[in-house]
Amino acid sequence: MRIAHILTTALLAGAALLSTAGAAVADDPSASPSDSGKSGGSGAPTEAGTTFRNATAIKQGERATADASAGDYLYWVFPADAGSRATVTAKVTPADKAVRTGTSTWRLDVYDGLRRRQACVYGMQARATAKDAAGVELSCTLRTVRSWAEPWANDPLPGSYYVRLTVVDLPEEDLGQPVKAEIEARSTDTGGADAVDGSLSAPLVPGATVSTAKDGEATQQAATLSEPDGGWSSGWWSDRWIWTVAGGLLGALAAIGGYFLTRGSGRPSRVPPGA
């Protein structure tokens, strides 16, 4: 009975520990997709930059819009932290007064803080649209952002991510036709499955500038890219630590239970048989 009681206690303790670990991961701010349930809103940007240097800063989960012309290069920038997998979606809709003469092809590209183009693991990065189509939708899902990587690697790292939207093929007569662009970035947390040892001394966040109107004159001012919700992670912590500790404790409890099961009833009696 004592052995059964010990094993039952060990199993209950292990189950409670695993439940606590799961709750801790679920309550971690980094495990949520940066308030991705919120979309748009009055605070979302309504314009886009035209170069990397003046890219419009957006937050994850908000839907930014911009009125532009076919042939423009449109730039936005958003933050992505270690352990997150970002997905960028875009929609281009021609204006009601636009008169198109042929098929056009739009393309969505994403660059990291070092302006290295990042590959899309899946999603429709480029798509052609007929002249009578109501619009075109694009998407790009990046690889999981790593907290550290070798200098020669092209792995995504924490910091700024630039989104560029432009048309790459259209009839010359359609250049300059008015369009409306919508962009949104969301990310999901991948947990400790993609965690690595090491971290950057600072995220790759170069300065960005935005145009503002003041007293009727356009001015340029420095804009600090907003951090992810909860700030930048340190890079060393992941839920792998929780599962490692939980596994170690369960292994120790299993060893103790095995010892009690195999040790027998104690020292053998010294009284000779039949005495």
mmCIF file of C-alpha atoms in Angstrom:
data_model
loop_
_atom_site.group_PDB
_atom_site.id
_atom_site.type_symbol
_atom_site.label_atom_id
_atom_site.label_comp_id
_atom_site.label_asym_id
_atom_site.label_seq_id
_atom_site.Cartn_x
_atom_site.Cartn_y
_atom_site.Cartn_z
ATOM 1 C CA MET A 1 0.000 0.000 0.000
ATOM 2 C CA ARG A 2 2.849 2.362 0.791
ATOM 3 C CA ILE A 3 4.392 1.769 -2.637
ATOM 4 C CA ALA A 4 1.046 2.401 -4.347
ATOM 5 C CA HIS A 5 0.627 5.602 -2.340
ATOM 6 C CA ILE A 6 4.092 6.833 -3.362
ATOM 7 C CA LEU A 7 3.512 6.108 -7.052
ATOM 8 C CA THR A 8 0.093 7.785 -6.977
ATOM 9 C CA THR A 9 1.587 10.866 -5.332
ATOM 10 C CA ALA A 10 4.373 10.976 -7.943
ATOM 11 C CA LEU A 11 1.950 10.762 -10.839
ATOM 12 C CA LEU A 12 -0.313 13.458 -9.393
ATOM 13 C CA ALA A 13 2.684 15.746 -8.826
ATOM 14 C CA GLY A 14 3.871 15.240 -12.401
ATOM 15 C CA ALA A 15 0.427 15.954 -13.826
ATOM 16 C CA ALA A 16 0.115 19.116 -11.751
ATOM 17 C CA LEU A 17 3.546 20.292 -12.918
ATOM 18 C CA LEU A 18 2.715 19.736 -16.575
ATOM 19 C CA SER A 19 -0.612 21.547 -16.177
ATOM 20 C CA THR A 20 1.176 24.504 -14.581
ATOM 21 C CA ALA A 21 3.700 24.570 -17.420
ATOM 22 C CA GLY A 22 0.955 24.615 -20.027
ATOM 23 C CA ALA A 23 -0.861 27.417 -18.241
ATOM 24 C CA ALA A 24 2.351 29.434 -17.984
ATOM 25 C CA VAL A 25 2.953 29.147 -21.719
ATOM 26 C CA ALA A 26 -0.647 30.088 -22.491
ATOM 27 C CA ASP A 27 -0.469 33.147 -20.230
ATOM 28 C CA ASP A 28 2.862 34.293 -21.674
ATOM 29 C CA PRO A 29 2.341 37.526 -23.658
ATOM 30 C CA SER A 30 4.729 36.278 -26.330
ATOM 31 C CA ALA A 31 2.463 33.280 -26.935
ATOM 32 C CA SER A 32 -0.307 35.491 -28.245
ATOM 33 C CA PRO A 33 -0.121 36.776 -31.806
ATOM 34 C CA SER A 34 0.449 40.359 -30.679
ATOM 35 C CA ASP A 35 -3.232 41.199 -30.229
ATOM 36 C CA SER A 36 -3.877 39.815 -33.678
ATOM 37 C CA GLY A 37 -7.590 39.718 -32.880
ATOM 38 C CA LYS A 38 -7.684 43.491 -33.244
ATOM 39 C CA SER A 39 -7.869 44.758 -36.782
ATOM 40 C CA GLY A 40 -7.816 48.137 -38.392
ATOM 41 C CA GLY A 41 -9.240 50.869 -36.236
ATOM 42 C CA SER A 42 -9.008 54.633 -36.410
ATOM 43 C CA GLY A 43 -5.365 54.511 -35.348
ATOM 44 C CA ALA A 44 -4.200 52.429 -38.322
ATOM 45 C CA PRO A 45 -1.944 54.256 -40.819
ATOM 46 C CA THR A 46 -3.592 55.532 -43.998
ATOM 47 C CA GLU A 47 -0.461 56.076 -46.072
ATOM 48 C CA ALA A 48 2.635 54.166 -47.162
ATOM 49 C CA GLY A 49 6.267 55.078 -47.592
ATOM 50 C CA THR A 50 8.029 55.049 -50.943
ATOM 51 C CA THR A 51 11.471 53.828 -49.815
ATOM 52 C CA PHE A 52 13.044 51.802 -47.026
ATOM 53 C CA ARG A 53 14.046 54.998 -45.240
ATOM 54 C CA ASN A 54 10.539 56.436 -44.985
ATOM 55 C CA ALA A 55 8.596 53.185 -44.623
ATOM 56 C CA THR A 56 5.397 53.638 -42.620
ATOM 57 C CA ALA A 57 5.531 51.896 -39.237
ATOM 58 C CA ILE A 58 2.590 49.615 -38.439
ATOM 59 C CA LYS A 59 1.725 47.358 -35.535
ATOM 60 C CA GLN A 60 0.922 43.710 -35.851
ATOM 61 C CA GLY A 61 -2.790 43.075 -36.008
ATOM 62 C CA GLU A 62 -3.802 46.430 -37.474
ATOM 63 C CA ARG A 63 -4.827 46.865 -41.096
ATOM 64 C CA ALA A 64 -3.094 49.776 -42.779
ATOM 65 C CA THR A 65 -4.341 51.353 -45.980
ATOM 66 C CA ALA A 66 -2.896 53.658 -48.611
ATOM 67 C CA ASP A 67 -4.100 55.375 -51.770
ATOM 68 C CA ALA A 68 -1.505 55.058 -54.521
ATOM 69 C CA SER A 69 -0.975 54.714 -58.245
ATOM 70 C CA ALA A 70 -0.076 51.647 -60.255
ATOM 71 C CA GLY A 71 3.708 51.654 -60.573
ATOM 72 C CA ASP A 72 4.423 53.083 -57.109
ATOM 73 C CA TYR A 73 6.621 51.254 -54.625
ATOM 74 C CA LEU A 74 4.802 51.062 -51.276
ATOM 75 C CA TYR A 75 6.702 50.345 -48.050
ATOM 76 C CA TRP A 76 5.623 49.491 -44.510
ATOM 77 C CA VAL A 77 7.646 48.243 -41.546
ATOM 78 C CA PHE A 78 6.608 46.196 -38.499
ATOM 79 C CA PRO A 79 8.427 44.534 -35.552
ATOM 80 C CA ALA A 80 8.837 40.771 -35.156
ATOM 81 C CA ASP A 81 10.381 39.101 -32.116
ATOM 82 C CA ALA A 82 12.191 35.806 -31.610
ATOM 83 C CA GLY A 83 9.987 32.716 -31.671
ATOM 84 C CA SER A 84 7.282 34.297 -33.835
ATOM 85 C CA ARG A 85 6.219 33.356 -37.345
ATOM 86 C CA ALA A 86 4.898 36.385 -39.202
ATOM 87 C CA THR A 87 2.311 36.333 -41.970
ATOM 88 C CA VAL A 88 1.808 39.407 -44.137
ATOM 89 C CA THR A 89 -1.343 39.798 -46.222
ATOM 90 C CA ALA A 90 -2.040 42.479 -48.814
ATOM 91 C CA LYS A 91 -4.985 43.465 -50.956
ATOM 92 C CA VAL A 92 -4.938 45.806 -53.935
ATOM 93 C CA THR A 93 -8.223 47.222 -55.237
ATOM 94 C CA PRO A 94 -8.473 49.469 -58.305
ATOM 95 C CA ALA A 95 -10.304 52.740 -57.837
ATOM 96 C CA ASP A 96 -13.773 53.111 -59.315
ATOM 97 C CA LYS A 97 -12.528 55.637 -61.854
ATOM 98 C CA ALA A 98 -9.595 53.480 -62.957
ATOM 99 C CA VAL A 99 -9.709 52.298 -66.570
ATOM 100 C CA ARG A 100 -7.463 49.278 -67.125
ATOM 101 C CA THR A 101 -6.518 47.934 -70.511
ATOM 102 C CA GLY A 102 -4.886 44.609 -69.622
ATOM 103 C CA THR A 103 -3.675 42.127 -67.040
ATOM 104 C CA SER A 104 -1.380 43.290 -64.228
ATOM 105 C CA THR A 105 0.826 41.344 -61.819
ATOM 106 C CA TRP A 106 1.375 42.484 -58.231
ATOM 107 C CA ARG A 107 4.135 41.271 -55.927
ATOM 108 C CA LEU A 108 4.668 41.297 -52.157
ATOM 109 C CA ASP A 109 8.226 41.146 -50.734
ATOM 110 C CA VAL A 110 9.422 41.135 -47.121
ATOM 111 C CA TYR A 111 12.900 42.244 -45.971
ATOM 112 C CA ASP A 112 14.525 42.022 -42.538
ATOM 113 C CA GLY A 113 16.267 44.808 -40.626
ATOM 114 C CA LEU A 114 19.417 44.316 -42.712
ATOM 115 C CA ARG A 115 17.303 44.683 -45.868
ATOM 116 C CA ARG A 116 17.821 41.052 -46.823
ATOM 117 C CA ARG A 117 14.863 39.646 -48.707
ATOM 118 C CA GLN A 118 13.243 36.845 -46.748
ATOM 119 C CA ALA A 119 11.775 33.814 -48.457
ATOM 120 C CA CYS A 120 8.115 32.920 -48.006
ATOM 121 C CA VAL A 121 7.566 29.381 -46.744
ATOM 122 C CA TYR A 122 4.067 29.473 -48.166
ATOM 123 C CA GLY A 123 1.524 31.925 -49.483
ATOM 124 C CA MET A 124 0.792 33.597 -52.817
ATOM 125 C CA GLN A 125 3.588 36.157 -53.091
ATOM 126 C CA ALA A 126 2.815 37.284 -56.641
ATOM 127 C CA ARG A 127 -0.444 37.076 -58.541
ATOM 128 C CA ALA A 128 -1.833 38.296 -61.844
ATOM 129 C CA THR A 129 -5.201 39.985 -62.032
ATOM 130 C CA ALA A 130 -7.427 40.446 -65.056
ATOM 131 C CA LYS A 131 -8.379 43.920 -66.188
ATOM 132 C CA ASP A 132 -11.978 43.432 -65.035
ATOM 133 C CA ALA A 133 -11.108 41.820 -61.657
ATOM 134 C CA ALA A 134 -12.295 43.487 -58.459
ATOM 135 C CA GLY A 135 -8.838 43.224 -56.865
ATOM 136 C CA VAL A 136 -5.973 40.914 -55.962
ATOM 137 C CA GLU A 137 -4.934 39.407 -52.627
ATOM 138 C CA LEU A 138 -1.392 38.370 -51.707
ATOM 139 C CA SER A 139 0.155 36.697 -48.674
ATOM 140 C CA CYS A 140 3.595 35.705 -47.405
ATOM 141 C CA THR A 141 4.392 33.597 -44.341
ATOM 142 C CA LEU A 142 7.986 33.912 -43.174
ATOM 143 C CA ARG A 143 10.183 31.412 -41.412
ATOM 144 C CA THR A 144 10.236 31.500 -37.619
ATOM 145 C CA VAL A 145 12.304 34.381 -36.266
ATOM 146 C CA ARG A 146 15.403 33.063 -34.475
ATOM 147 C CA SER A 147 17.004 34.764 -31.497
ATOM 148 C CA TRP A 148 20.490 34.250 -32.974
ATOM 149 C CA ALA A 149 22.110 32.973 -36.159
ATOM 150 C CA GLU A 150 25.532 32.617 -37.748
ATOM 151 C CA PRO A 151 26.811 35.732 -39.551
ATOM 152 C CA TRP A 152 26.732 33.934 -42.909
ATOM 153 C CA ALA A 153 23.163 32.692 -42.459
ATOM 154 C CA ASN A 154 20.105 34.378 -43.909
ATOM 155 C CA ASP A 155 17.838 33.373 -41.011
ATOM 156 C CA PRO A 156 15.174 35.841 -39.815
ATOM 157 C CA LEU A 157 16.314 37.723 -36.724
ATOM 158 C CA PRO A 158 14.445 39.917 -34.203
ATOM 159 C CA GLY A 159 13.858 43.466 -35.341
ATOM 160 C CA SER A 160 12.212 45.422 -38.138
ATOM 161 C CA TYR A 161 10.626 43.777 -41.148
ATOM 162 C CA TYR A 162 9.943 45.816 -44.263
ATOM 163 C CA VAL A 163 7.041 45.063 -46.577
ATOM 164 C CA ARG A 164 7.206 46.186 -50.190
ATOM 165 C CA LEU A 165 4.168 46.076 -52.447
ATOM 166 C CA THR A 166 4.361 46.966 -56.115
ATOM 167 C CA VAL A 167 3.175 45.994 -59.580
ATOM 168 C CA VAL A 168 5.790 44.151 -61.612
ATOM 169 C CA ASP A 169 3.993 43.715 -64.916
ATOM 170 C CA LEU A 170 1.220 45.763 -66.523
ATOM 171 C CA PRO A 171 0.485 47.538 -69.795
ATOM 172 C CA GLU A 172 2.211 50.897 -70.150
ATOM 173 C CA GLU A 173 -1.170 52.571 -70.595
ATOM 174 C CA ASP A 174 -2.183 51.460 -67.081
ATOM 175 C CA LEU A 175 0.727 53.128 -65.286
ATOM 176 C CA GLY A 176 -0.524 55.759 -62.886
ATOM 177 C CA GLN A 177 -4.031 54.327 -62.501
ATOM 178 C CA PRO A 178 -5.339 54.930 -58.954
ATOM 179 C CA VAL A 179 -5.456 51.935 -56.586
ATOM 180 C CA LYS A 180 -6.114 51.312 -52.911
ATOM 181 C CA ALA A 181 -3.704 49.066 -51.004
ATOM 182 C CA GLU A 182 -4.349 47.303 -47.704
ATOM 183 C CA ILE A 183 -1.667 45.591 -45.630
ATOM 184 C CA GLU A 184 -1.732 43.579 -42.416
ATOM 185 C CA ALA A 185 0.922 41.673 -40.461
ATOM 186 C CA ARG A 186 0.162 38.986 -37.891
ATOM 187 C CA SER A 187 2.334 36.456 -36.122
ATOM 188 C CA THR A 188 1.939 33.270 -34.120
ATOM 189 C CA ASP A 189 4.249 31.995 -31.400
ATOM 190 C CA THR A 190 6.007 28.712 -32.200
ATOM 191 C CA GLY A 191 7.189 27.993 -28.643
ATOM 192 C CA GLY A 192 10.444 26.249 -27.848
ATOM 193 C CA ALA A 193 10.429 23.969 -30.893
ATOM 194 C CA ASP A 194 12.483 26.497 -32.879
ATOM 195 C CA ALA A 195 14.431 28.018 -29.990
ATOM 196 C CA VAL A 196 18.223 28.287 -30.266
ATOM 197 C CA ASP A 197 20.984 29.088 -27.790
ATOM 198 C CA GLY A 198 22.264 32.642 -27.922
ATOM 199 C CA SER A 199 20.745 36.035 -28.618
ATOM 200 C CA LEU A 200 21.549 39.317 -30.332
ATOM 201 C CA SER A 201 22.883 42.181 -28.248
ATOM 202 C CA ALA A 202 20.106 44.352 -29.744
ATOM 203 C CA PRO A 203 17.265 43.788 -32.247
ATOM 204 C CA LEU A 204 17.807 44.880 -35.835
ATOM 205 C CA VAL A 205 15.776 48.092 -35.681
ATOM 206 C CA PRO A 206 17.153 50.913 -37.831
ATOM 207 C CA GLY A 207 15.560 54.344 -37.625
ATOM 208 C CA ALA A 208 12.530 55.058 -39.787
ATOM 209 C CA THR A 209 11.076 58.408 -40.818
ATOM 210 C CA VAL A 210 7.534 59.452 -41.548
ATOM 211 C CA SER A 211 6.119 62.502 -43.273
ATOM 212 C CA THR A 212 3.877 64.748 -41.207
ATOM 213 C CA ALA A 213 2.056 67.939 -42.054
ATOM 214 C CA LYS A 214 2.620 70.861 -39.683
ATOM 215 C CA ASP A 215 1.447 74.413 -40.376
ATOM 216 C CA GLY A 216 0.813 73.411 -43.980
ATOM 217 C CA GLU A 217 4.413 72.331 -44.563
ATOM 218 C CA ALA A 218 5.665 68.755 -44.929
ATOM 219 C CA THR A 219 8.410 67.932 -42.471
ATOM 220 C CA GLN A 220 10.507 64.851 -41.857
ATOM 221 C CA GLN A 221 10.879 63.550 -38.344
ATOM 222 C CA ALA A 222 12.526 60.478 -36.906
ATOM 223 C CA ALA A 223 10.137 57.734 -35.915
ATOM 224 C CA THR A 224 11.018 55.006 -33.470
ATOM 225 C CA LEU A 225 9.631 51.655 -34.481
ATOM 226 C CA SER A 226 7.172 50.411 -31.887
ATOM 227 C CA GLU A 227 8.233 47.354 -29.950
ATOM 228 C CA PRO A 228 6.203 44.145 -29.903
ATOM 229 C CA ASP A 229 3.616 43.825 -27.162
ATOM 230 C CA GLY A 230 5.511 43.106 -23.952
ATOM 231 C CA GLY A 231 8.791 44.455 -25.362
ATOM 232 C CA TRP A 232 11.669 42.571 -26.935
ATOM 233 C CA SER A 233 12.402 39.168 -25.441
ATOM 234 C CA SER A 234 15.799 38.447 -23.908
ATOM 235 C CA GLY A 235 16.301 35.486 -26.229
ATOM 236 C CA TRP A 236 17.498 32.991 -23.619
ATOM 237 C CA TRP A 237 14.072 31.987 -22.255
ATOM 238 C CA SER A 238 11.743 29.548 -23.967
ATOM 239 C CA ASP A 239 9.222 26.958 -22.835
ATOM 240 C CA ARG A 240 11.894 24.304 -23.464
ATOM 241 C CA TRP A 241 13.168 25.095 -19.954
ATOM 242 C CA ILE A 242 9.777 24.225 -18.465
ATOM 243 C CA TRP A 243 9.542 20.900 -20.256
ATOM 244 C CA THR A 244 13.180 20.061 -19.458
ATOM 245 C CA VAL A 245 12.640 20.619 -15.733
ATOM 246 C CA ALA A 246 9.330 18.749 -15.812
ATOM 247 C CA GLY A 247 10.945 15.806 -17.591
ATOM 248 C CA GLY A 248 13.789 15.716 -15.079
ATOM 249 C CA LEU A 249 11.416 15.683 -12.115
ATOM 250 C CA LEU A 250 9.267 12.956 -13.645
ATOM 251 C CA GLY A 251 12.396 10.897 -14.330
ATOM 252 C CA ALA A 252 13.517 11.272 -10.718
ATOM 253 C CA LEU A 253 10.084 10.272 -9.421
ATOM 254 C CA ALA A 254 10.065 7.247 -11.722
ATOM 255 C CA ALA A 255 13.485 6.193 -10.393
ATOM 256 C CA ILE A 256 12.286 6.472 -6.787
ATOM 257 C CA GLY A 257 9.178 4.428 -7.590
ATOM 258 C CA GLY A 258 11.263 1.767 -9.324
ATOM 259 C CA TYR A 259 13.549 1.534 -6.332
ATOM 260 C CA PHE A 260 10.665 0.915 -3.942
ATOM 261 C CA LEU A 261 9.213 -1.701 -6.280
ATOM 262 C CA THR A 262 12.440 -3.709 -6.606
ATOM 263 C CA ARG A 263 14.037 -3.459 -3.174
ATOM 264 C CA GLY A 264 11.871 -6.226 -1.686
ATOM 265 C CA SER A 265 10.623 -6.472 1.913
ATOM 266 C CA GLY A 266 13.949 -5.635 3.568
ATOM 267 C CA ARG A 267 16.929 -7.613 4.874
ATOM 268 C CA PRO A 268 16.498 -11.418 4.868
ATOM 269 C CA SER A 269 15.968 -13.187 8.150
ATOM 270 C CA ARG A 270 19.082 -14.683 9.830
ATOM 271 C CA VAL A 271 17.116 -17.489 11.470
ATOM 272 C CA PRO A 272 18.001 -20.768 9.714
ATOM 273 C CA PRO A 273 15.069 -22.522 8.058
ATOM 274 C CA GLY A 274 13.437 -25.159 10.239
ATOM 275 C CA ALA A 275 15.047 -23.844 13.444
#
